[in-house]
Coordinates of C-alpha atoms in Angstrom, one line a residue:
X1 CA -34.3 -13.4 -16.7
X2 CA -32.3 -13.8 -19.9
X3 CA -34.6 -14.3 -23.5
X4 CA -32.6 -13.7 -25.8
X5 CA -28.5 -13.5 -26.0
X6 CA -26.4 -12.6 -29.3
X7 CA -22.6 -12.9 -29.7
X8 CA -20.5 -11.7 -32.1
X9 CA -16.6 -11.7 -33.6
X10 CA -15.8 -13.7 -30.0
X11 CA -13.0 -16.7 -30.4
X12 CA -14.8 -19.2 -32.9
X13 CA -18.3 -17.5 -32.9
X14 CA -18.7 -15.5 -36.2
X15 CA -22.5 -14.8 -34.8
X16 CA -24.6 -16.9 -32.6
X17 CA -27.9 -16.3 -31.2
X18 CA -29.3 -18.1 -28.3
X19 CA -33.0 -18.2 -27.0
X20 CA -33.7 -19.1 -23.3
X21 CA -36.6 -20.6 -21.0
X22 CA -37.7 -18.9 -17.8
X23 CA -36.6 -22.4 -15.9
X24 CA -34.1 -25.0 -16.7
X25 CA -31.5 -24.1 -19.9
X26 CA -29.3 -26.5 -20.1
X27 CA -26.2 -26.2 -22.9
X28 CA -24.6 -29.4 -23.9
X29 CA -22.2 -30.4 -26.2
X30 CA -18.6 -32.0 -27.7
X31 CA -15.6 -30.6 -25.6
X32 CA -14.2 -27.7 -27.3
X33 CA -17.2 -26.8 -29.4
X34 CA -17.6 -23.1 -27.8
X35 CA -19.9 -23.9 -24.7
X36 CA -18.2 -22.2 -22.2
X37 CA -18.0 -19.1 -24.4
X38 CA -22.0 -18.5 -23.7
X39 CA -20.8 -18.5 -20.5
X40 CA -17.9 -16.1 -20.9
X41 CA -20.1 -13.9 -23.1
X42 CA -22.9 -13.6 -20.3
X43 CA -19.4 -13.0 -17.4
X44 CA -18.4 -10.4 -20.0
X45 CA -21.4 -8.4 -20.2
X46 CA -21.3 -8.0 -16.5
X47 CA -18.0 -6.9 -16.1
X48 CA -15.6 -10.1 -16.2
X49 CA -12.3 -9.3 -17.7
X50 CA -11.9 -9.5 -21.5
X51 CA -9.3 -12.1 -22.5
X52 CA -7.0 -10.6 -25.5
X53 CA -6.3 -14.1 -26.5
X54 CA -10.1 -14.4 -27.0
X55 CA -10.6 -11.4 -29.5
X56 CA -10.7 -11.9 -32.6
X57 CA -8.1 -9.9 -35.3
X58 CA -9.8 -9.5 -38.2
X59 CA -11.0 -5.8 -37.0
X60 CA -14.5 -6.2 -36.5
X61 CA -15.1 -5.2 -32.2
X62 CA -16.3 -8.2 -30.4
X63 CA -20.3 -7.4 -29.7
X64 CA -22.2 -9.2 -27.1
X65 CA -26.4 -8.4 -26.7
X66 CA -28.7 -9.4 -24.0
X67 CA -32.5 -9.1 -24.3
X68 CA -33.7 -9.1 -20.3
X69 CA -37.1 -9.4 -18.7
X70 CA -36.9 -6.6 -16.1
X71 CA -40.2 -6.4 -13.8
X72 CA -42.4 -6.2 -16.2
X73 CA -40.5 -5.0 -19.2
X74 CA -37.9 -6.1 -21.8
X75 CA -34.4 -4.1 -21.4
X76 CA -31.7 -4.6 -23.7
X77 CA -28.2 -4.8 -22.4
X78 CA -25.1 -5.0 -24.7
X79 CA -21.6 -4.3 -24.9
X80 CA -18.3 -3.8 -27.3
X81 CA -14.8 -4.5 -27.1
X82 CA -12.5 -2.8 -29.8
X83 CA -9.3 -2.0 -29.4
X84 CA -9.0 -3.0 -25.9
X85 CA -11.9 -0.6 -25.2
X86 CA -15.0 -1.6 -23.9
X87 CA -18.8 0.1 -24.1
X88 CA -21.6 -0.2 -22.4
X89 CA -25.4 0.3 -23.2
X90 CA -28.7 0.0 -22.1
X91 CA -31.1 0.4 -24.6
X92 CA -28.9 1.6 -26.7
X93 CA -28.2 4.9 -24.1
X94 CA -24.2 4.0 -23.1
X95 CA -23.5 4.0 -19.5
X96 CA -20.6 3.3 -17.3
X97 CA -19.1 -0.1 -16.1
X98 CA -19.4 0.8 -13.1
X99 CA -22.7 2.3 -13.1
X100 CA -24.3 -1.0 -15.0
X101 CA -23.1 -3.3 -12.4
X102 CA -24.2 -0.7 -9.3
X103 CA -27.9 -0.5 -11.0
X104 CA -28.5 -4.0 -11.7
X105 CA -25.8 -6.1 -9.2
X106 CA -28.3 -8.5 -8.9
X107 CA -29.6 -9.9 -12.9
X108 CA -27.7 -12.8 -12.8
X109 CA -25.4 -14.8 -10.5
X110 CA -22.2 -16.9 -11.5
X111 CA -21.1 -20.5 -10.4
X112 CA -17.6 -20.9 -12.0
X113 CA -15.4 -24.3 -13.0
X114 CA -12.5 -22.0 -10.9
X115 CA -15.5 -22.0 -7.6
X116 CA -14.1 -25.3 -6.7
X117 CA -10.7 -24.3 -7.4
X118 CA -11.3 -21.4 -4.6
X119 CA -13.3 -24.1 -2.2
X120 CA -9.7 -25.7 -1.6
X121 CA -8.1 -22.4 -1.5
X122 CA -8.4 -21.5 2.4
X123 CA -8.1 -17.8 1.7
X124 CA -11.2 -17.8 -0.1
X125 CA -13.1 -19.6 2.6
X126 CA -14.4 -16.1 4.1
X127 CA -15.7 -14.9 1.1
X128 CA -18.0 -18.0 0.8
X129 CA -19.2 -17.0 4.2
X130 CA -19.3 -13.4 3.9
X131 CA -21.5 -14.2 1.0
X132 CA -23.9 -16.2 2.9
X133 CA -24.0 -13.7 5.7
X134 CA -24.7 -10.7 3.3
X135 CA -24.3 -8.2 5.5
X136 CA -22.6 -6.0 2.2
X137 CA -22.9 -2.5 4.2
X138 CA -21.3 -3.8 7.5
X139 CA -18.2 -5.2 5.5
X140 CA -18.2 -1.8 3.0
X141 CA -18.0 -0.2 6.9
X142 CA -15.3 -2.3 8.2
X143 CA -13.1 -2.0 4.8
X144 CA -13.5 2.0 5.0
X145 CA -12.7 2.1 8.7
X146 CA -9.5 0.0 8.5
X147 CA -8.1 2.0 5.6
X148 CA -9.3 5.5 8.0
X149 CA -7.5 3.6 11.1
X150 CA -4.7 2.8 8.6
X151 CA -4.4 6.0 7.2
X152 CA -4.6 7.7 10.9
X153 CA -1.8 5.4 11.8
X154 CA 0.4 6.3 8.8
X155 CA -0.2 10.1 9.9
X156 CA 1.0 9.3 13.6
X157 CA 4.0 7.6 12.6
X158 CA 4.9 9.9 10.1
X159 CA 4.6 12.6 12.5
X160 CA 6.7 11.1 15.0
X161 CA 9.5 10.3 12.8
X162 CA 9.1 14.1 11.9
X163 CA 9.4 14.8 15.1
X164 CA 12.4 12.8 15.8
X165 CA 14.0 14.2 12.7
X166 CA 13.0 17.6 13.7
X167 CA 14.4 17.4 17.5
X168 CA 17.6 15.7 16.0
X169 CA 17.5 19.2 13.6
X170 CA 16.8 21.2 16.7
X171 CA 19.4 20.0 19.1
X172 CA 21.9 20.4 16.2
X173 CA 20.8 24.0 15.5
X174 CA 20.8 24.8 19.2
X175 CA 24.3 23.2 20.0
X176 CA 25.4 25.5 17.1
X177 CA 23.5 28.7 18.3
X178 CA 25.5 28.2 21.4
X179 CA 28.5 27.7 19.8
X180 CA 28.6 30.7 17.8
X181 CA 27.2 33.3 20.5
X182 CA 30.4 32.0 22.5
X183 CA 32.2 34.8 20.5
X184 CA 31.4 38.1 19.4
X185 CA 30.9 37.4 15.7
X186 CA 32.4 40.6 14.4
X187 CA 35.4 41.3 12.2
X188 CA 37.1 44.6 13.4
X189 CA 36.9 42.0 17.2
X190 CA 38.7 39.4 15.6
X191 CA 41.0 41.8 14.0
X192 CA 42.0 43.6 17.4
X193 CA 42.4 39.9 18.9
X194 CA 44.5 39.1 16.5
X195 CA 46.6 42.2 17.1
X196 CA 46.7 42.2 20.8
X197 CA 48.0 38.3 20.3
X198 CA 50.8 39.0 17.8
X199 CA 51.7 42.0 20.7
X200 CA 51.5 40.0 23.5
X201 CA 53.1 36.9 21.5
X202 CA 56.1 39.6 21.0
X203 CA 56.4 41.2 24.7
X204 CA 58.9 38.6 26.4
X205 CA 61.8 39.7 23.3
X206 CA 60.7 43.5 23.7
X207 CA 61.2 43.2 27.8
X208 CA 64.5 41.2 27.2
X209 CA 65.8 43.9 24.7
X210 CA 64.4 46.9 27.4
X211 CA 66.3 45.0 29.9
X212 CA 69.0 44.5 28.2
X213 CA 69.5 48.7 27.7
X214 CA 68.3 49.9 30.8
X215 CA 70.1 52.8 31.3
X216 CA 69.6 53.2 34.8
X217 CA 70.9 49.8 35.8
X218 CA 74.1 49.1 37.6
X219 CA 76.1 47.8 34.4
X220 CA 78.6 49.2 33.1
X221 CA 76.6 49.6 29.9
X222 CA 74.4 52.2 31.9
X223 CA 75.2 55.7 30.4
X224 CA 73.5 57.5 33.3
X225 CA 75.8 56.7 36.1
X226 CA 78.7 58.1 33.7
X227 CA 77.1 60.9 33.1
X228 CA 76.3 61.7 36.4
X229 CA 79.9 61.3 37.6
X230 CA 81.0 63.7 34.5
X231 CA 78.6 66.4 35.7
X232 CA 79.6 66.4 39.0
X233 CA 83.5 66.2 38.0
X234 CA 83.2 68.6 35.4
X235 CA 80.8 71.4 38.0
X236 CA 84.1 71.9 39.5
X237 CA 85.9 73.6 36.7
X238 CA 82.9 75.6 35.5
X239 CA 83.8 78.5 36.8
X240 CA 87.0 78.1 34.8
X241 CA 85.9 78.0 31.4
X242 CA 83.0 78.9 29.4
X243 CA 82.8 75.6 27.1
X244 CA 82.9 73.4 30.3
X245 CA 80.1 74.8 31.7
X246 CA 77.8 74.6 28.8
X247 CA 79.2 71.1 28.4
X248 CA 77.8 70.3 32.1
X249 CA 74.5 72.3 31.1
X250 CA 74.3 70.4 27.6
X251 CA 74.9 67.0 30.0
X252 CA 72.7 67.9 32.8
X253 CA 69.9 68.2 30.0
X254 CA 70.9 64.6 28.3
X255 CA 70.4 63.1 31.9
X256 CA 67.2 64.7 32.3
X257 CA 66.3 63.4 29.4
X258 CA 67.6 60.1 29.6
X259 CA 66.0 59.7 33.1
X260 CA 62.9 60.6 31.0
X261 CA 63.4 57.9 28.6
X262 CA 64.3 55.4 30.8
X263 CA 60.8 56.3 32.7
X264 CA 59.3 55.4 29.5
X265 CA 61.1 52.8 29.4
X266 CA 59.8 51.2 32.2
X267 CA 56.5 52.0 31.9
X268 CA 56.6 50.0 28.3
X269 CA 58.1 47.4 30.1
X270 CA 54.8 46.9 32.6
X271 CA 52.9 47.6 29.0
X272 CA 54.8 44.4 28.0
X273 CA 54.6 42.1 30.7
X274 CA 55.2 38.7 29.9
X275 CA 51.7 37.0 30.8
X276 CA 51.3 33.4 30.5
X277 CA 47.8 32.9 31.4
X278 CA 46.4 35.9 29.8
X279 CA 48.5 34.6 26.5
X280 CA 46.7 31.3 26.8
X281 CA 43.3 32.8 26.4
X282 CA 44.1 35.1 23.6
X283 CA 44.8 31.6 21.6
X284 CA 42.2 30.1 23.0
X285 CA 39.7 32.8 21.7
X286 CA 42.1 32.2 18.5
X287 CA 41.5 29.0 17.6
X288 CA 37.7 29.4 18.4
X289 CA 37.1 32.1 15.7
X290 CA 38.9 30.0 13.7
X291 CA 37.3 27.1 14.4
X292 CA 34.2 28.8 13.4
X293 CA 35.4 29.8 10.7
X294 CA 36.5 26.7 9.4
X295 CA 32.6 24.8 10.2
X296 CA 31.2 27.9 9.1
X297 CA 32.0 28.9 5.5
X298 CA 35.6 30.0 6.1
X299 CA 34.9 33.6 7.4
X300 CA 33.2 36.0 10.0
X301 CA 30.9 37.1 7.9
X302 CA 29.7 33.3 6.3
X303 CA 29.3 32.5 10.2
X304 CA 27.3 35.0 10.7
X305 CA 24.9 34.9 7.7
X306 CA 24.6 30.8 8.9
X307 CA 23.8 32.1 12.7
X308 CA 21.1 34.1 11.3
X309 CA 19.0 31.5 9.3
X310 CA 19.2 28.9 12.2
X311 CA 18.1 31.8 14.3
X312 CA 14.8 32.3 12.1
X313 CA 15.0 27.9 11.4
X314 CA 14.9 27.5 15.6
X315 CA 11.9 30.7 15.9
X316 CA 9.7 29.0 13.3
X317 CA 10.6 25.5 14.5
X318 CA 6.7 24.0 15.0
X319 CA 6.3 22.7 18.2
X320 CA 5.1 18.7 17.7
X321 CA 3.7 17.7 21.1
X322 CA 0.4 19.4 20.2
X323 CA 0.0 17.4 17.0
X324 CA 1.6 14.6 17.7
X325 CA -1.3 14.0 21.0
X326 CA -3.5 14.9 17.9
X327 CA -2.9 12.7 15.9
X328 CA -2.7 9.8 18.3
X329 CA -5.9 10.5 19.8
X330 CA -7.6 10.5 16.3
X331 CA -5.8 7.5 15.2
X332 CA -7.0 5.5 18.6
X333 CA -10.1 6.4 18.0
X334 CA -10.1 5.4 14.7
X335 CA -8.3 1.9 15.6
X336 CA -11.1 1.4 18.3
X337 CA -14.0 2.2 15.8
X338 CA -12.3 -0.7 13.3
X339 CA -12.0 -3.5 16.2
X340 CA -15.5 -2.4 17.2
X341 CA -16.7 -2.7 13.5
X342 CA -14.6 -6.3 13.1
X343 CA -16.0 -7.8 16.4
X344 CA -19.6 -7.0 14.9
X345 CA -18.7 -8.6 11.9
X346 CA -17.1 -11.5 13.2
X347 CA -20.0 -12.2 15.7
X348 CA -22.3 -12.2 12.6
X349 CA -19.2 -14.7 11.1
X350 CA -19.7 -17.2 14.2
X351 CA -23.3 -17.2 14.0
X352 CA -23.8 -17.6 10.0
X353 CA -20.8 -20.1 9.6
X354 CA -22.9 -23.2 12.0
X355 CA -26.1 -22.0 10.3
X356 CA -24.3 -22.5 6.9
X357 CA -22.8 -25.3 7.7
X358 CA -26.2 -26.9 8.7
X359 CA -27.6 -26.1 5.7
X360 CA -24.8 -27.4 3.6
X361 CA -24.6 -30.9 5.3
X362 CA -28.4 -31.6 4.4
X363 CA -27.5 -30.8 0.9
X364 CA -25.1 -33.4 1.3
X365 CA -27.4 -36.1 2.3
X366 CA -29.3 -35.6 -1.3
X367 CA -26.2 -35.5 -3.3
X368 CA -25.3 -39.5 -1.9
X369 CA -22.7 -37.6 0.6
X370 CA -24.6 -39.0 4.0
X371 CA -21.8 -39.0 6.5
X372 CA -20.0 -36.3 4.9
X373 CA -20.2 -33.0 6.9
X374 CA -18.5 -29.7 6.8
X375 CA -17.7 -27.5 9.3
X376 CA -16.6 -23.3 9.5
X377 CA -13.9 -22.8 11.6
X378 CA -13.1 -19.1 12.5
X379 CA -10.3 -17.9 14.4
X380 CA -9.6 -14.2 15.8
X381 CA -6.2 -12.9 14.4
X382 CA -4.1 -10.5 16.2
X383 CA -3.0 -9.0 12.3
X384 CA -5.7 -6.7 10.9
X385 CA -6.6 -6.7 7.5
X386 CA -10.0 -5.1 5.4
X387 CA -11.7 -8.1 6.0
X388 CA -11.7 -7.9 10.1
X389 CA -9.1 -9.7 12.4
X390 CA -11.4 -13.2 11.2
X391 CA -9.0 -16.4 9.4
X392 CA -11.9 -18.9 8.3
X393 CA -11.3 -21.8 6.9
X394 CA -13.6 -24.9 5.8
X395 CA -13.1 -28.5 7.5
X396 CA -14.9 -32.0 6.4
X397 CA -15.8 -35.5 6.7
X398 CA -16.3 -37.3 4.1
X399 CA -16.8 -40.6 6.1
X400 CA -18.0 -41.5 9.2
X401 CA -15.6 -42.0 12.4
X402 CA -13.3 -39.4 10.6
X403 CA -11.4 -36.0 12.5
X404 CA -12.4 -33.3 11.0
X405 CA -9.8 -31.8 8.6
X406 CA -8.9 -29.0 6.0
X407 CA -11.4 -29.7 3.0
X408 CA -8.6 -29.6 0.6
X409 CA -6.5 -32.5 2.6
X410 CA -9.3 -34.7 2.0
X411 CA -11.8 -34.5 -0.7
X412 CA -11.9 -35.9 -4.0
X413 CA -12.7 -34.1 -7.2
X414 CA -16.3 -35.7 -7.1
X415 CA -17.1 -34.5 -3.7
X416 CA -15.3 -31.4 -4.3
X417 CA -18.1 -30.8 -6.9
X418 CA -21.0 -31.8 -4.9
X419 CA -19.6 -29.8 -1.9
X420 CA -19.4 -27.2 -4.2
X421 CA -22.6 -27.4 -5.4
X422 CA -24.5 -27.5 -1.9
X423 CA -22.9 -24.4 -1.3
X424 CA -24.6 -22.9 -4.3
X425 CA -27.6 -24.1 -3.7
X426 CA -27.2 -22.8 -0.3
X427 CA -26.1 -19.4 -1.2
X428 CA -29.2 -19.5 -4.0
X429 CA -31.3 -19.0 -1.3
X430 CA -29.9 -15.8 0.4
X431 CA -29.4 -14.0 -2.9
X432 CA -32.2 -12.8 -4.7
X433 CA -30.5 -13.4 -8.6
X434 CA -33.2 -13.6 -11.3
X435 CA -30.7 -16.3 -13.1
X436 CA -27.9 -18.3 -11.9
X437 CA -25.3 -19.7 -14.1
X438 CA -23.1 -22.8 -13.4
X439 CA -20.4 -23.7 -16.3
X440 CA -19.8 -27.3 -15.5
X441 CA -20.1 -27.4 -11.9
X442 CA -21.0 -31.2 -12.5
X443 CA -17.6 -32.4 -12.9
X444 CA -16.8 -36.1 -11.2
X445 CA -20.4 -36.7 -10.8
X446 CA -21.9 -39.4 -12.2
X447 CA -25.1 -42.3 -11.5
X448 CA -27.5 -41.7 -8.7
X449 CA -26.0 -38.6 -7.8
X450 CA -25.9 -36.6 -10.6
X451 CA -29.5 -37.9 -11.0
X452 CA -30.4 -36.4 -7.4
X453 CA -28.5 -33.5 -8.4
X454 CA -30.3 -32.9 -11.6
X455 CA -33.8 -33.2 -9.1
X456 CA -32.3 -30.5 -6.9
X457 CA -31.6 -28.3 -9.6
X458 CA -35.1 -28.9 -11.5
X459 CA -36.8 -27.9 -8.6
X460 CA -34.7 -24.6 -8.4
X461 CA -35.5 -24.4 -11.5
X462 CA -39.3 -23.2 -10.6
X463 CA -37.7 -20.5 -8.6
X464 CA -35.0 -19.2 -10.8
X465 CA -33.9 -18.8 -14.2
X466 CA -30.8 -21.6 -14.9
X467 CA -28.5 -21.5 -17.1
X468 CA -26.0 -25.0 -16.8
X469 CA -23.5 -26.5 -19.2
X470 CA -23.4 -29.7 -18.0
X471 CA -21.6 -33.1 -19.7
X472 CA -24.6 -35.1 -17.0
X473 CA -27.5 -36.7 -19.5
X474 CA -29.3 -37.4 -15.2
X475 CA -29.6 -33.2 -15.6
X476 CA -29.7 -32.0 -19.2
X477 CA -32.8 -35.2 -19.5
X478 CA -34.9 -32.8 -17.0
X479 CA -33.9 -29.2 -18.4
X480 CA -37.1 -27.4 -20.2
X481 CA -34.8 -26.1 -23.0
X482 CA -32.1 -27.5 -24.5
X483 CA -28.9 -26.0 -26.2
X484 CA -26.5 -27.8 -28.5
X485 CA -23.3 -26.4 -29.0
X486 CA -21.2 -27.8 -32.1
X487 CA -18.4 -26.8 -34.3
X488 CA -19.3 -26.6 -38.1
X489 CA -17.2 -25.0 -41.3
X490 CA -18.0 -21.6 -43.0
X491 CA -16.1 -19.5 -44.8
X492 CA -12.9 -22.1 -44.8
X493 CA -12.9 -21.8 -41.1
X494 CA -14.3 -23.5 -38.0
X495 CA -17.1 -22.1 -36.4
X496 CA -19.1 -22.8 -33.3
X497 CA -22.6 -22.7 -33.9
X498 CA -25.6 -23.6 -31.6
X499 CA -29.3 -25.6 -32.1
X500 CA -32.1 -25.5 -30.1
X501 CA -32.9 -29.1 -29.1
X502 CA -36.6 -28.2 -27.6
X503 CA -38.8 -29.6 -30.7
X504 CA -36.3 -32.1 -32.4
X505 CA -33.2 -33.8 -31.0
X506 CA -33.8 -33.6 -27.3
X507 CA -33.8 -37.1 -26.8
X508 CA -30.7 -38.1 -29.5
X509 CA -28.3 -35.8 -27.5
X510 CA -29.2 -37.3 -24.2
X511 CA -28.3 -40.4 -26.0
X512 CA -25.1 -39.5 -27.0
X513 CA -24.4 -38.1 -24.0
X514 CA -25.1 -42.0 -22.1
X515 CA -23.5 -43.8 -24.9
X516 CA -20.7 -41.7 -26.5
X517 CA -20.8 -40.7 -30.4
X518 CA -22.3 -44.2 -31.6
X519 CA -26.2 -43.9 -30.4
X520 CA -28.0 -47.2 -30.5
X521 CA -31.8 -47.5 -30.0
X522 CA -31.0 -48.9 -26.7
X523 CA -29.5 -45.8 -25.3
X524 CA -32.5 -43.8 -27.2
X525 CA -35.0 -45.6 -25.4
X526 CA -33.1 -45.1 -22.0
X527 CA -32.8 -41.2 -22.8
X528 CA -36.4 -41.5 -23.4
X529 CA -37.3 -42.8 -20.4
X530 CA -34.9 -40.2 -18.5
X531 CA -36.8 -37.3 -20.0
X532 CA -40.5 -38.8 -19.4
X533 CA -38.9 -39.8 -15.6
X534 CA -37.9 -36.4 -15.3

């Protein structure tokens, strides 16, 4: 339980100190006097977000200290904010945020103005029943094993779209592999192609012009035939004169020489036979290296250097079937442990959500709500989230002969409230809180029921430390300590300041609380009367 709180350099308090009872604290007081800021100071201490807006800027760091009956010992819990910095101590020893709230989750409890807001907010409606359930390690099991399921499935898909990338790489690598072992991928080849071509691209003109000059043929263009026939017409006269005969010998050689040539001749002219077919390949094997060429860094050698590193890409290629079975296998397992997980937690759902419900409605009864009744309605989702595969949502009654129909479709803001309420009540009993804390849970509750609501909460009272700020005189007339919060002047500035109504005042603030700022004996007497009744 809380004893003692102190605040300091937070909105309008300059310093406040507040003393509580073991039982009923009630804090009451003029709308905007700082209330809700004990309340916010408490949140704080245990971790609620600090509002800039809130902190003051005159330099001095906002300080809030909490004197707490542990077992059987006093520990002292405070906290500062400078800066937008925050610290932490117990005893004056600092420790963690997060290791304060894991050693002492359970000190105080909160019941939040913004709790209704969430009751009509369908989203929220499984963490009302997830509360009740409490089954904490179950849903810290199903959140870690959808994020491992989630993570396994990320790993999969990756890995296929890897894979796909990687076979799209490999076909390309192997389509060009092929393409350049089609030709021999050397440079003196290509050069001796090229050669050969611009030969046998030049054969048909050197045939034409052998042709042409045959010297053997049968035109009269052929020196042969003429020599022949001067030989043998010349022999004759041989004998005759010297000179004729060495001109017949000096002939006879030219034709044997001439033959010899024209032998030659003819063998150049197989050398150069026109070809058509054989042409058409050498271009083809042409254009190929330079086709190469031209997709491959613009020479032999740039072709080959590229046919080398996908050579060493396609041997060191991984091979993804291995993994990718892997990875599927793991991330089916893990998928199966989640649903198992979920349908665990949602049987646990099913069963809590009519016991819940049960206990809400006979709350309801009390709070003047008799044929008012809700009902938890939980559906199995094919989309999977942290929380399971559950959508829950709340459905009511508020009169009888009614369907039953979204809560926020049909309830006002004063059965929102005691709705509200009964589920706190209800939720009181499964947590084991030293103190609860409602900031002005009451609101659109009024006459008989705020009176049977200030019963309910008197007799929680003898179980649990409260802490209320509550507008009701029906609850603050049967509270065992009383806090009034007020705005006063110091120091040229408006402060909020707070009186302990236990030994003087009790009674005059319940009446102004029935009658409005003008208290009259009547409405004295009548808040004397609540508190004796009470």
């Amino acid at each position: 339980m809380i004893k003692k709180l102190t605040i300091k350099n937070f909105a309008i308090i300059d310093e406040m100190a507040v003393k509580f009872d073991e039982g009923f604290n009630v804090i009451t007081g003029e709308t905007g006097a700082g209330k809700s800021l004990i309340i916010n100071a408490i949140d704080m201490l245990f971790g609620a977000r600090i509002s800039h807006q809130m902190v003051r800027l005159d330099g001095d760091p906002l300080e809030v200290k909490a004197v707490f009956k542990v077992g059987d010992r006093d520990m002292v819990f405070s906290m500062k904010y400078n800066d937008g910095k925050s610290q932490r101590f117990i005893d004056d020893k600092k420790i963690s945020k997060s290791k304060f709230l894991e050693n002492f989750p359970n000190l105080v409890q909160f019941q939040k103005q913004h709790d209704s807001n969430n009751l009509l907010n369908s989203n929220k409606h499984i963490d009302f029943l997830d509360n009740y359930c409490s089954d904490f390690n179950s849903l810290h099991e199903l959140k870690k094993s959808y994020h491992r399921y989630i993570e396994c499935e990320k790993l999969y898909k990756d890995l296929l779209e890897d894979a796909s990338h990687y076979k799209d790489k490999l076909s390309l690598y192997k389509y060009q592999s092929e393409e350049l072992n089609s030709i021999n991928l050397n440079q003196n080849d290509e050069m001796a192609l090229n050669k050969k071509y611009k030969k046998y691209n030049h054969s048909k003109k050197i045939r034409d012009i052998l042709n042409n000059y045959n010297i053997d043929s049968a035109n009269n263009k052929s020196l042969l035939p003429v020599l022949e026939k001067l030989i043998k017409s010349l022999s004759k006269f041989s004998d005759l004169d010297k000179g004729i005969e060495e001109i017949v010998s000096r002939v006879e050689q030219l034709v044997i020489e001439l033959k010899d040539i024209n032998e030659e001749v003819f063998n150049l002219e197989k050398i150069y036979y026109f070809n058509s077919d054989e042409l058409n390949v050498l271009e083809s094997q042409i254009q190929k290296y330079e086709e190469v060429k031209r997709k491959y860094g613009g020479s032999i050698q740039s072709a080959i250097s590229y046919k080398e590193s996908i050579d060493r890409e396609l041997a060191t290629m991984p091979d993804f079937d291995d993994k990718i079975e892997s990875l599927k296998a793991d991330f089916l397992k893990n998928k199966l442990i989640y649903e198992q997980i979920a349908l665990s937690v949602s049987n646990t759902r099913l069963k809590s959500a009519v016991e819940m419900s049960e206990k809400i409605n006979q709350y309801l009864v009390d709070m003047d709500m008799p044929d008012a009744k809700i009902k938890i309605k939980i559906k199995q989702l094919d989309d999977y989230s942290e929380k399971g595969f559950d959508r829950c949502e709340i459905f009511a009654i508020t009169n009888k002969g009614e369907q039953y129909k979204p809560i926020k479709q049909i309830a006002s803001g004063g059965e929102i409230s005691r709705i509200m309420l009964s589920f706190n009540l209800v939720m009181e009993k499964v947590h084991s809180s030293n103190t609860l804390v409602f900031d002005e849970v009451d609101t659109g509750i009024s006459g008989s029921t705020a009176s049977n609501i200030g019963h309910l909460l008197n007799k929680l009272s003898n179980r649990r430390q409260l802490i209320i700020v509550t507008h009701l005189p029906q609850i603050a007339s049967r509270s065992n300590s009383h806090l009034y919060v007020y705005k006063k002047e110091s120091k040229n500035r408006i402060v909020s300041a707070v009186k302990d109504l236990r030994e003087d005042g009790h009674s005059s603030e319940i009446a102004r609380m029935l009658s409005g700022k003008k208290v009259t004996n009547h409405s004295i007497e009548q808040a004397k009367e609540m508190i004796a009744n009470g």
